[in-house]
């Protein structure tokens, strides 16, 4: 078994209201960043897991996302990286 | 005496604070976040609430409000600022006070009447209390875990800047009586010069026996006495 | 003008009509009303307006039978919220509403947007919200899914109300397998205004502009209203994009802007865009004012590009209002909204022609003959027949159920009941609700009724929500009566004179005769109690189709009661206050055991007739209690409900864990009753009070013909709770009782880590 | 000007208590993922900005982080990606 560090992004589903993103975008524009068109705020989760190999580390984190980390009704997730820790 | 109470978008204890100020005999002045004028206020209150929804980090956006430029100037001139709950978070974000207020360790909002011990009764905000006195004051917050690095904590403790600490009913600090996981059980601090106070508990909700506590009264009375003097 | 299909609209087929939840008959009605085939947009509009949720097509005839009048009622059913006068020129607006199905699918957002919706219903009347309550039903906490739902709903309620700065001061939470897959989430809001500030949602004034205000419109929750009108099934999972996301920060701005707008004199009507969004808000305002309206959807401020008229009309994006302003005052309206960083766009106009017209620029995409859109909605009178299961359960002789060996110690049973999640302390939940913001909460969660001070007056409101669905299942008429009576008793125990109710009727599928029977009978029982207690119905909400693969939930007509406390000193706590005070029982013990929490928790049995409820006796009890309270003779009062007399007395000792007091209670006078009926039976019409002046309490009881008797004495902090039952003494140290009562829910919720880590939202 | 999508990770500073990460790790283990050793939860923010080129898009998002998006007392940030949108 090796220790892997798996990073996931959990983001609000497109089309749903994203009050956090909107508040941040509004704030940035009023702070003098006029180029800001849109902001989305999600979560960045890093799980350190023991697994036989990178593929099974990724697979188990996918299962965690489906089961707990991401809200299937309002969020999407993507695996952002798998590295030996 | 004129006490300015700032309303940010999302403030929701501004009205309670205005009423509290009037109750203790001062003149409340409502200050709008877009304004650039403190309208002659001698004391400024940053009240509780959810400025800008607290959607990014509590207090992070409000600290850039136009009125905050004036509040910073007021504070930098050594004049009093009271920062309660969301106000405390804003004051930390603005650098008026050290540290940060993070998500409660329970990950839950906490609303309760809690015992607080007065750690320093020599400040302009607390001289009508006795050192060691145990107060009962409501808390209501999701992000109240005071966090600072070791140097800052040592300085706060060493200089008597810790003003209120969470304790149990008997007056002793213990893990179960800390409602949010604050370092050193800190509930409230003052700035190095002693004229800016930040606290998570709500003294403006503890001014009436019918509501369960009058322990907030000496807080406002201390200040009025000192500033009037 | 007549509506024409847009390029790209789907063809209207029988399948499409069915997908919109319209029956063939209903579709024929629509065609007859239009005199032609509807456009796709029109089909969408009608499917929303004729959904159960918006049209009350199965419930309206029965709702009309509820008593709605009293001299203090300023606004009864028909508006966004009911309003009663409280004297001193003040009025309170209040309403309860369900968000059951959205919460079953997405507990956090479902509950949060439920709170958002009920807040809008109240501030749209011109009232500032001063208190929130909620009434929740979940399955058994042993299930991880239920813990997830419970945690998510509680967090959703807390986050929304806390951000708004409206204290959540009370409510109730019941756990019962009947609600396993279909939880009930009912939220109540109470607002305060001066009487002259009342504003209605009645469109008026030909030529007046119609203005959309608040958040931009996205594709949220399209068809939420028809979603709420279906059974919950596995297919509901596929409907997930219908969930809405709440934004309490925007709602806070909308609240302030709306109140400023209402007080400004620039508007004539305001209505929230709730279920079925723009469609129902505009159609209802027009129908109430008996005027026509025209709306151009291209003017609507949108969040997403490319939305069709159908989507714009049916979107349930939250935090929006529809306003009818005075012509020529559009600029002032926009200015007030701009101050709060909110959008306001003129999207239409009040017109003389009696039509409801929607355009997309120059093209008419929907046009109906005015108020017929609302009035032509079908009404159904379904068959009613009592469920044989309820009849059989009610007939069972519950006294024949053998006691368990452990029950030889009645304190075992007492501790077991105190630890039943339905009875145990709900502090785990309400500690997450800011209950003290606004600095007006004299009694927050944890007591019988909440008491909230009314600024500008010496008065307070006492607020409670109540319903025992198990009783309603077993005998709907009695259960309906008890729901009202218990709410009233709770209000009176806190020192309030019950004044009016709002109600949320959570039932199953009305097309099933046993469900419609429950509905009809429960309403009849509620009416009887409302008349006797002089608490008219000022509004409410109907939530049908609360079903799941396991069948219907218990019929649950949740009552939200508002009472008035005349003087601050009348506010009365639940807990014993002083050692040495006399403990008195008002009302009479009986041998009733049916429908009790005892039978459910200890024996797993739902059976027997629920306790009888004589509404005249309930009225006398309330009058006697208020008489004694107003005379200053009552230190604490607590009504007997779930768990019966023993649980009630134990709660008086331990609810306030920081200041527990023991007690000695002598019940030997009732030694003829079966012990478990005496201790744990749920006979109605009983209140336990503590007093320093027992003679005055007795006199009050006698004056109203209420049985009353001294049953014991309050002890000190180190005393136990001791029962003398004639056959022997039973001594319960307070710590054990307190642990059962206070630690149960926290330990369940921290053991299964699932809910604590449920996906977190903003 | 081109539209860029810039992703940033904002993570709690190492050594600070991370109750969220701990709660998630505990929950995952109790849900049957015994290989989970540690979890960290941060924010994943995607800003869509107009900029002359990728470098200036990145630079302006760095400025946003320094000014608003990250709390210098308790958080670190890193740019996770810059893409033309
Ligand atoms: N159970 C009920 N008892 C009395 N009035 C009711 C009941 N259900 C609905 N009403 C009334 O019908 C009207 C429409 O309610 P509803 O459709 O829930 O309003 P909303 O548009 O806020 O969703 C309201 O005036 C409401 O008070
Ligand atoms: Mg409404």
JSON list of C-alpha atoms in Angstrom, two decimals, chain B residues 10-74:
[
{"chain": "B", "resi": 10, "resn": "UNK", "atom": "CA", "xyz": [-26.63, 42.19, 5.74]},
{"chain": "B", "resi": 11, "resn": "UNK", "atom": "CA", "xyz": [-26.13, 43.75, 9.18]},
{"chain": "B", "resi": 12, "resn": "UNK", "atom": "CA", "xyz": [-28.94, 42.57, 11.39]},
{"chain": "B", "resi": 13, "resn": "UNK", "atom": "CA", "xyz": [-28.02, 43.65, 14.90]},
{"chain": "B", "resi": 14, "resn": "UNK", "atom": "CA", "xyz": [-27.79, 47.32, 13.92]},
{"chain": "B", "resi": 15, "resn": "UNK", "atom": "CA", "xyz": [-31.31, 48.06, 15.12]},
{"chain": "B", "resi": 16, "resn": "UNK", "atom": "CA", "xyz": [-30.78, 46.23, 18.43]},
{"chain": "B", "resi": 17, "resn": "UNK", "atom": "CA", "xyz": [-27.60, 48.23, 18.92]},
{"chain": "B", "resi": 18, "resn": "UNK", "atom": "CA", "xyz": [-29.33, 51.52, 18.16]},
{"chain": "B", "resi": 19, "resn": "UNK", "atom": "CA", "xyz": [-31.95, 50.68, 20.78]},
{"chain": "B", "resi": 20, "resn": "UNK", "atom": "CA", "xyz": [-29.26, 49.70, 23.27]},
{"chain": "B", "resi": 21, "resn": "UNK", "atom": "CA", "xyz": [-27.42, 52.96, 22.75]},
{"chain": "B", "resi": 22, "resn": "UNK", "atom": "CA", "xyz": [-30.61, 54.91, 23.31]},
{"chain": "B", "resi": 23, "resn": "UNK", "atom": "CA", "xyz": [-31.43, 52.83, 26.36]},
{"chain": "B", "resi": 24, "resn": "UNK", "atom": "CA", "xyz": [-28.17, 53.75, 28.08]},
{"chain": "B", "resi": 25, "resn": "UNK", "atom": "CA", "xyz": [-28.84, 57.41, 27.41]},
{"chain": "B", "resi": 26, "resn": "UNK", "atom": "CA", "xyz": [-26.60, 58.16, 24.42]},
{"chain": "B", "resi": 27, "resn": "UNK", "atom": "CA", "xyz": [-27.68, 59.41, 21.01]},
{"chain": "B", "resi": 28, "resn": "UNK", "atom": "CA", "xyz": [-27.60, 56.72, 18.32]},
{"chain": "B", "resi": 29, "resn": "UNK", "atom": "CA", "xyz": [-26.51, 57.82, 14.86]},
{"chain": "B", "resi": 30, "resn": "UNK", "atom": "CA", "xyz": [-27.26, 55.45, 11.98]},
{"chain": "B", "resi": 31, "resn": "UNK", "atom": "CA", "xyz": [-24.34, 55.28, 9.58]},
{"chain": "B", "resi": 32, "resn": "UNK", "atom": "CA", "xyz": [-24.82, 53.87, 6.07]},
{"chain": "B", "resi": 33, "resn": "UNK", "atom": "CA", "xyz": [-22.03, 51.76, 4.62]},
{"chain": "B", "resi": 34, "resn": "UNK", "atom": "CA", "xyz": [-21.83, 53.83, 1.46]},
{"chain": "B", "resi": 35, "resn": "UNK", "atom": "CA", "xyz": [-21.33, 57.07, 3.40]},
{"chain": "B", "resi": 36, "resn": "UNK", "atom": "CA", "xyz": [-18.04, 58.84, 4.04]},
{"chain": "B", "resi": 37, "resn": "UNK", "atom": "CA", "xyz": [-19.09, 60.73, 7.13]},
{"chain": "B", "resi": 38, "resn": "UNK", "atom": "CA", "xyz": [-19.26, 59.60, 10.75]},
{"chain": "B", "resi": 39, "resn": "UNK", "atom": "CA", "xyz": [-21.60, 62.52, 11.50]},
{"chain": "B", "resi": 40, "resn": "UNK", "atom": "CA", "xyz": [-19.79, 63.58, 14.60]},
{"chain": "B", "resi": 41, "resn": "UNK", "atom": "CA", "xyz": [-19.95, 60.21, 16.31]},
{"chain": "B", "resi": 42, "resn": "UNK", "atom": "CA", "xyz": [-17.57, 59.93, 19.24]},
{"chain": "B", "resi": 43, "resn": "UNK", "atom": "CA", "xyz": [-17.85, 56.17, 19.39]},
{"chain": "B", "resi": 44, "resn": "UNK", "atom": "CA", "xyz": [-18.43, 53.78, 16.50]},
{"chain": "B", "resi": 45, "resn": "UNK", "atom": "CA", "xyz": [-20.14, 50.42, 16.75]},
{"chain": "B", "resi": 46, "resn": "UNK", "atom": "CA", "xyz": [-19.68, 47.75, 14.10]},
{"chain": "B", "resi": 47, "resn": "UNK", "atom": "CA", "xyz": [-22.71, 45.58, 14.85]},
{"chain": "B", "resi": 48, "resn": "UNK", "atom": "CA", "xyz": [-23.50, 41.93, 14.31]},
{"chain": "B", "resi": 49, "resn": "UNK", "atom": "CA", "xyz": [-25.08, 40.29, 11.31]},
{"chain": "B", "resi": 50, "resn": "UNK", "atom": "CA", "xyz": [-24.02, 38.75, 8.03]},
{"chain": "B", "resi": 51, "resn": "UNK", "atom": "CA", "xyz": [-22.45, 41.55, 6.04]},
{"chain": "B", "resi": 52, "resn": "UNK", "atom": "CA", "xyz": [-22.58, 40.63, 2.34]},
{"chain": "B", "resi": 53, "resn": "UNK", "atom": "CA", "xyz": [-23.98, 37.30, 3.47]},
{"chain": "B", "resi": 54, "resn": "UNK", "atom": "CA", "xyz": [-20.54, 36.38, 4.86]},
{"chain": "B", "resi": 55, "resn": "UNK", "atom": "CA", "xyz": [-20.39, 34.27, 1.73]},
{"chain": "B", "resi": 56, "resn": "UNK", "atom": "CA", "xyz": [-16.65, 34.47, 1.21]},
{"chain": "B", "resi": 57, "resn": "UNK", "atom": "CA", "xyz": [-15.29, 34.88, 4.73]},
{"chain": "B", "resi": 58, "resn": "UNK", "atom": "CA", "xyz": [-17.04, 36.66, 7.54]},
{"chain": "B", "resi": 59, "resn": "UNK", "atom": "CA", "xyz": [-16.26, 40.34, 7.37]},
{"chain": "B", "resi": 60, "resn": "UNK", "atom": "CA", "xyz": [-13.99, 40.06, 4.33]},
{"chain": "B", "resi": 61, "resn": "UNK", "atom": "CA", "xyz": [-16.06, 42.18, 1.98]},
{"chain": "B", "resi": 62, "resn": "UNK", "atom": "CA", "xyz": [-17.49, 44.66, 4.48]},
{"chain": "B", "resi": 63, "resn": "UNK", "atom": "CA", "xyz": [-14.08, 45.88, 5.49]},
{"chain": "B", "resi": 64, "resn": "UNK", "atom": "CA", "xyz": [-13.76, 47.54, 2.09]},
{"chain": "B", "resi": 65, "resn": "UNK", "atom": "CA", "xyz": [-16.99, 49.53, 2.47]},
{"chain": "B", "resi": 66, "resn": "UNK", "atom": "CA", "xyz": [-16.60, 53.29, 2.04]},
{"chain": "B", "resi": 67, "resn": "UNK", "atom": "CA", "xyz": [-17.56, 53.92, 5.67]},
{"chain": "B", "resi": 68, "resn": "UNK", "atom": "CA", "xyz": [-14.76, 51.63, 6.84]},
{"chain": "B", "resi": 69, "resn": "UNK", "atom": "CA", "xyz": [-12.16, 54.08, 5.54]},
{"chain": "B", "resi": 70, "resn": "UNK", "atom": "CA", "xyz": [-13.61, 56.63, 7.97]},
{"chain": "B", "resi": 71, "resn": "UNK", "atom": "CA", "xyz": [-13.87, 54.09, 10.77]},
{"chain": "B", "resi": 72, "resn": "UNK", "atom": "CA", "xyz": [-10.19, 53.19, 10.31]},
{"chain": "B", "resi": 73, "resn": "UNK", "atom": "CA", "xyz": [-9.22, 56.85, 10.44]},
{"chain": "B", "resi": 74, "resn": "UNK", "atom": "CA", "xyz": [-11.33, 57.28, 13.57]}
]
